[in-house]
Short mmCIF file of C-alpha atoms in Angstrom, two decimals:
data_model
loop_
_atom_site.label_atom_id
_atom_site.label_comp_id
_atom_site.label_asym_id
_atom_site.label_seq_id
_atom_site.Cartn_x
_atom_site.Cartn_y
_atom_site.Cartn_z
CA MET A 249 0.02 -0.02 0.01
CA ALA A 250 1.15 3.51 -0.72
CA THR A 251 2.05 5.93 2.07
CA VAL A 252 0.83 9.51 2.24
CA THR A 253 2.07 12.21 4.75
CA LEU A 254 -0.64 14.61 6.00
CA ARG A 255 -0.32 17.86 7.92
CA LEU A 256 -3.17 18.52 10.29
CA SER A 257 -4.11 21.27 12.71
CA ASP A 258 -3.72 20.22 16.39
CA GLU A 259 -7.51 20.44 16.85
CA THR A 260 -8.17 18.15 13.77
CA LYS A 261 -5.59 15.66 15.10
CA LYS A 262 -7.27 15.60 18.56
CA ARG A 263 -10.75 15.04 17.02
CA ILE A 264 -9.41 12.20 14.82
CA GLU A 265 -7.71 10.54 17.79
CA LYS A 266 -10.85 10.81 19.89
CA ALA A 267 -13.07 9.40 17.12
CA SER A 268 -10.70 6.50 16.49
CA GLU A 269 -10.39 5.69 20.13
CA ALA A 270 -14.19 5.53 20.44
CA ARG A 271 -14.36 3.00 17.59
CA SER A 272 -11.20 1.11 19.01
CA ILE A 273 -9.32 1.32 15.69
CA PRO A 274 -5.96 2.73 14.82
CA VAL A 275 -5.84 6.43 13.77
CA SER A 276 -4.54 5.34 10.33
CA ASP A 277 -7.52 3.03 9.80
CA TYR A 278 -9.96 5.86 10.74
CA ILE A 279 -8.37 8.24 8.37
CA ARG A 280 -8.29 5.71 5.56
CA GLU A 281 -12.01 4.86 6.01
CA ALA A 282 -12.92 8.51 6.11
CA LEU A 283 -11.08 9.21 2.82
CA GLU A 284 -12.56 6.19 1.16
CA MET A 285 -16.09 7.28 2.21
CA HIS A 286 -15.45 10.81 0.91
CA LEU A 287 -14.20 9.47 -2.49
CA ARG A 288 -17.32 7.28 -2.71
CA LEU A 289 -19.48 10.34 -2.18
CA GLU A 290 -17.60 12.28 -4.80
CA GLN A 291 -18.11 9.63 -7.48
CA SER A 292 -20.60 10.47 -10.17
CA GLY A 293 -23.78 8.39 -9.95
CA ASP A 294 -22.89 7.36 -6.45
CA ILE A 295 -26.52 7.13 -5.42
CA GLY A 296 -27.65 3.62 -6.23
CA ALA A 297 -24.06 2.32 -6.47
CA ASP A 298 -24.47 0.15 -3.43
CA ARG A 299 -27.66 -1.50 -4.70
CA PRO A 300 -27.62 -4.96 -6.24
CA GLY A 301 -27.86 -5.01 -10.11
CA ASP A 302 -31.16 -5.51 -11.74
CA VAL A 303 -31.73 -9.23 -11.74
CA GLU A 304 -34.85 -11.46 -12.12
CA ASP A 305 -36.65 -11.82 -8.79
CA VAL A 306 -35.70 -15.06 -7.04
CA SER A 307 -38.19 -16.68 -4.71
CA LEU A 308 -37.08 -19.45 -2.28
CA THR A 309 -39.19 -21.68 -0.08
CA PRO A 310 -38.24 -22.28 3.54
CA TYR A 311 -37.06 -25.72 2.57
CA GLN A 312 -34.80 -24.35 -0.23
CA ARG A 313 -33.46 -21.68 2.12
CA LYS A 314 -32.61 -24.30 4.75
CA VAL A 315 -30.78 -26.50 2.28
CA LEU A 316 -28.75 -23.54 0.92
CA GLN A 317 -28.02 -22.40 4.48
CA LEU A 318 -26.68 -25.85 5.45
CA LEU A 319 -24.50 -25.93 2.26
CA HIS A 320 -23.01 -22.56 3.15
CA ARG A 321 -22.46 -23.71 6.76
CA ASN A 322 -20.66 -26.83 5.53
CA LEU A 323 -18.51 -24.77 3.24
CA LEU A 324 -17.51 -22.53 6.12
CA ALA A 325 -16.90 -25.50 8.39
CA THR A 326 -14.52 -27.16 5.90
CA LYS A 327 -12.41 -23.97 5.91
CA GLY A 328 -12.52 -23.62 9.69
CA GLY A 329 -14.70 -20.48 9.43
CA LEU A 330 -17.82 -21.67 11.25
CA GLY A 331 -18.27 -20.01 14.62
CA ASP A 332 -19.30 -21.85 17.78
CA SER A 333 -22.62 -19.99 17.82
CA TYR A 334 -23.59 -22.02 14.72
CA TYR A 335 -22.90 -25.38 16.22
CA ASP A 336 -24.76 -27.21 19.05
CA HIS A 337 -23.96 -30.92 19.23
CA ASP A 338 -27.16 -31.86 21.04
CA GLU A 339 -29.38 -29.90 18.67
CA GLU A 340 -27.65 -31.54 15.64
CA VAL A 341 -28.25 -35.07 17.09
CA ARG A 342 -31.86 -34.17 17.81
CA ALA A 343 -32.39 -32.92 14.25
CA LEU A 344 -30.75 -36.11 12.83
CA LYS A 345 -33.04 -38.39 14.84
CA THR A 346 -36.06 -36.37 13.83
CA LEU A 347 -35.24 -36.71 10.13
CA GLU A 348 -34.17 -40.27 10.29
CA ASN A 349 -37.44 -41.31 11.99
CA GLY A 350 -39.69 -38.98 10.09
CA PHE A 351 -41.18 -37.33 13.22
CA ALA A 352 -43.42 -34.96 11.26
CA GLY A 353 -44.58 -33.10 14.36
CA GLU A 354 -41.02 -32.07 15.05
CA TYR A 355 -40.38 -30.74 11.44
CA PRO A 356 -41.22 -27.10 12.29
CA ASN A 357 -38.19 -27.06 14.65
CA GLU A 358 -35.92 -27.63 11.62
CA PHE A 359 -36.97 -24.20 10.30
CA ALA A 360 -36.99 -22.30 13.59
CA ASP A 361 -33.85 -20.35 12.49
CA ILE A 362 -35.37 -19.49 9.04
CA SER A 363 -37.13 -16.12 9.50
CA ALA A 364 -39.93 -14.73 7.31
CA PRO A 365 -38.42 -13.35 4.11
CA MET A 366 -38.08 -9.58 3.35
CA SER A 367 -39.80 -8.83 0.06
CA ARG A 368 -37.89 -6.98 -2.79
CA ALA A 369 -40.13 -3.96 -2.02
CA GLU A 370 -39.07 -3.93 1.68
CA CYS A 371 -35.36 -4.21 0.62
CA GLU A 372 -35.80 -1.31 -1.84
CA LEU A 373 -37.37 0.80 0.90
CA VAL A 374 -34.30 0.29 3.14
CA TRP A 375 -32.07 1.16 0.09
CA ASP A 376 -34.04 4.30 -0.48
CA ILE A 377 -33.83 5.40 3.13
CA LEU A 378 -30.04 4.90 3.21
CA ASP A 379 -29.59 6.69 -0.18
CA MET A 380 -31.64 9.55 1.08
CA PHE A 381 -29.51 10.14 4.12
CA ARG A 382 -26.32 9.74 2.03
CA VAL A 383 -27.52 12.62 -0.19
CA ILE A 384 -28.58 14.76 2.74
CA GLN A 385 -25.31 14.36 4.55
CA ALA A 386 -23.02 14.77 1.51
CA SER A 387 -25.01 17.85 0.62
CA VAL A 388 -24.62 19.39 4.00
CA ARG A 389 -20.81 18.69 4.04
CA ARG A 390 -20.58 20.48 0.76
CA LEU A 391 -22.20 23.58 2.23
CA GLY A 392 -19.26 23.92 4.65
CA LYS A 393 -18.68 23.49 8.40
CA ASP A 394 -21.88 25.50 9.25
CA GLY A 395 -23.92 23.55 6.69
CA TRP A 396 -26.63 22.49 9.07
CA ASN A 397 -27.14 26.15 10.25
CA GLN A 398 -27.51 27.25 6.64
CA LEU A 399 -30.63 25.09 6.24
CA ASN A 400 -32.46 27.37 8.75
CA VAL A 401 -34.42 24.38 10.19
CA ASP A 402 -34.76 23.75 13.94
CA ASP A 403 -32.62 20.68 14.92
CA ALA A 404 -31.62 20.26 11.24
CA GLU A 405 -28.86 17.80 12.07
CA TYR A 406 -31.24 15.70 14.17
CA HIS A 407 -33.83 15.49 11.38
CA GLY A 408 -31.09 14.95 8.76
CA THR A 409 -29.40 11.98 10.46
CA PHE A 410 -30.31 8.37 10.05
CA ARG A 411 -31.41 7.02 13.48
CA GLY A 412 -31.94 3.34 12.74
CA PHE A 413 -35.19 1.57 13.39
CA ASP A 414 -37.43 0.65 16.35
CA PHE A 415 -36.51 -2.82 17.74
CA ASN A 416 -39.92 -3.02 19.36
CA ASP A 417 -41.68 -2.94 15.97
CA ALA A 418 -41.81 -6.32 14.07
CA ASP A 419 -41.42 -4.71 10.71
CA GLU A 420 -38.82 -2.20 11.69
CA VAL A 421 -36.58 -4.69 13.53
CA ARG A 422 -36.34 -6.78 10.31
CA MET A 423 -35.32 -3.64 8.42
CA ALA A 424 -32.79 -2.78 11.11
CA ASN A 425 -31.29 -6.23 10.73
CA TYR A 426 -31.04 -5.84 6.88
CA ALA A 427 -29.60 -2.32 7.13
CA GLU A 428 -26.98 -3.58 9.59
CA PHE A 429 -26.20 -6.41 7.18
CA LEU A 430 -25.81 -3.94 4.30
CA VAL A 431 -23.48 -1.71 6.36
CA LYS A 432 -21.36 -4.61 7.60
CA THR A 433 -20.97 -5.93 4.01
CA ASP A 434 -19.36 -2.58 3.02
CA ARG A 435 -22.35 -0.85 1.63
CA TRP A 436 -23.60 2.50 2.95
CA THR A 437 -20.58 2.38 5.25
CA GLU A 438 -21.20 6.03 6.31
CA GLN A 439 -23.88 4.69 8.66
CA ARG A 440 -21.54 2.28 10.36
CA ASP A 441 -21.51 4.16 13.64
CA VAL A 442 -25.29 3.99 13.93
CA PHE A 443 -24.96 0.16 14.50
CA GLU A 444 -22.16 0.37 17.01
CA PRO A 445 -23.15 -0.69 20.58
CA GLN A 446 -22.34 2.70 22.09
CA HIS A 447 -24.94 4.23 19.73
CA GLY A 448 -27.65 1.75 20.51
CA GLY A 449 -26.83 -0.82 17.79
CA GLY A 450 -29.29 0.82 15.34
CA ASN A 451 -32.23 0.91 17.81
CA SER A 452 -34.11 4.22 17.47
CA HIS A 453 -36.38 3.31 20.36
CA THR A 454 -39.31 4.92 18.44
CA GLN A 455 -40.95 4.19 15.19
CA MET A 456 -39.15 5.67 12.30
CA LEU A 457 -40.81 4.40 9.18
CA PRO A 458 -43.52 6.99 9.17
CA THR A 459 -40.90 9.71 9.34
CA TYR A 460 -38.68 8.16 6.70
CA ARG A 461 -41.65 7.55 4.31
CA ALA A 462 -42.80 11.13 4.71
CA MET A 463 -39.29 12.37 3.82
CA LEU A 464 -38.95 10.01 0.90
CA ARG A 465 -42.17 11.36 -0.59
CA VAL A 466 -40.28 14.68 -1.06
CA PHE A 467 -36.76 13.26 -1.63
CA LYS A 468 -37.51 10.84 -4.41
CA PRO A 469 -39.16 13.26 -6.87
CA THR A 470 -36.57 15.91 -6.00
CA TRP A 471 -33.84 13.41 -6.81
CA ARG A 472 -35.39 12.38 -10.06
CA GLN A 473 -35.68 16.03 -11.08
CA ALA A 474 -32.03 16.53 -10.18
CA ILE A 475 -31.05 13.64 -12.38
CA ARG A 476 -33.04 14.98 -15.25
CA GLY A 477 -31.36 18.28 -14.81
CA GLY A 478 -28.00 16.66 -15.13
CA ARG A 479 -27.01 17.06 -11.49
CA ASN A 480 -26.19 13.46 -10.78
CA ARG A 481 -23.21 13.86 -8.41
CA GLY A 482 -25.07 13.08 -5.19
CA TYR A 483 -25.73 16.61 -3.96
CA PHE A 484 -28.83 18.75 -3.24
CA SER A 485 -28.91 22.49 -2.83
CA ALA A 486 -29.54 23.96 0.57
CA ASP A 487 -33.16 24.60 -0.39
CA GLU A 488 -33.66 20.98 -1.65
CA VAL A 489 -32.28 19.56 1.56
CA ARG A 490 -34.47 21.92 3.59
CA GLN A 491 -37.58 20.73 1.86
CA VAL A 492 -36.78 17.09 2.64
CA LEU A 493 -36.07 17.90 6.29
CA LEU A 494 -39.33 19.84 6.60
CA ALA A 495 -41.28 16.76 5.43
CA ALA A 496 -40.30 15.01 8.67
CA PRO A 497 -43.06 15.20 11.36
CA GLY A 498 -42.17 17.88 13.90
CA ALA A 499 -39.58 19.69 11.65
CA GLU A 500 -40.03 23.40 11.45
CA MET A 501 -38.21 26.54 10.09
CA LYS A 502 -36.22 28.28 12.74
CA GLY A 503 -38.30 30.83 14.62
CA SER A 504 -41.52 29.43 13.19
CA GLY A 505 -44.43 28.59 15.49
CA SER A 506 -46.71 27.64 12.64
CA SER A 507 -47.03 24.40 10.75
CA ARG A 508 -44.48 23.28 8.19
CA ALA A 509 -46.91 23.81 5.42
CA THR A 510 -46.40 27.60 5.62
CA ALA A 511 -42.64 27.06 5.20
CA HIS A 512 -42.78 25.50 1.75
#
C-alpha cells in the first residue's frame, strides 16, 4: 500500500484521535476509512451504487433456504470458518433423529432459524432510506462547516441524520437487521456508527418508518428532477435539503411557530 504524509491542525488531530479511540481502531484506519467514504460520495452516480444490479426476482421456499443455509455452513466448516454459535452438538443429534425417523410433528423445529423473508419492495425501501441520508449528509458537508445552520431548520442535524429503526416494531426490527447487514458488508458504510453498541446498535427506540416515508415522498421526486437536470453527483442544494427535512413530522423552520406547510 502507498504511504501519504498529511499535515493537520492540532484540533483536527485531537478530533481524529478521539473518534478512532471511540471505535477502538488505529488512527490510520480511521483516516483511511474517512477518505474512502469521501471518495465514494464524490463519485458520479454514487446514489444507487451500493444496490444490487437489476436481476430477475428469485423466490425461495423455507425448505430451499434451509438447504442452501446448510450448504454454506458446511463450506465454512470445511475452511474452519464456522463460529461456535452456529454449532450445538445436542441440537444436531436431535435434528438427525427427527429426520431419520420422520417425526413430522418435529419438522417445524428444523425451520426455527429461518425467519420470514423480506420482500424485494421492503429491501428497496431500506435502500431508498439509506440513499436519502447519504444525499442529505453529503450535501450538508458540501455547504461547509456551518452547513446545518445554513438550512435554517430547527434541529436540522437531528432530522437529517439516520437514526436506525425501532426494535420493538416487528417490521422495523427486520429492516434494522437488513440495514446492519448492508453496512457490515461494506455498503452505505457512512452509517456504520449507527450500528455500534455505544450508539444503541441501530435501535431508534421509536418508530421511524412514518418519518422516513414522509421524507422520501419529497426526496424521491426531487432526486429524479436533479437527475433529469444533469445534477447526478449526489448533492442537493440547501433549499432542496431543507424541503426534505421539513417533510419530517415535527420539523419546522427556525423561529416558526406555525405548521411546516407555511414554510414551503
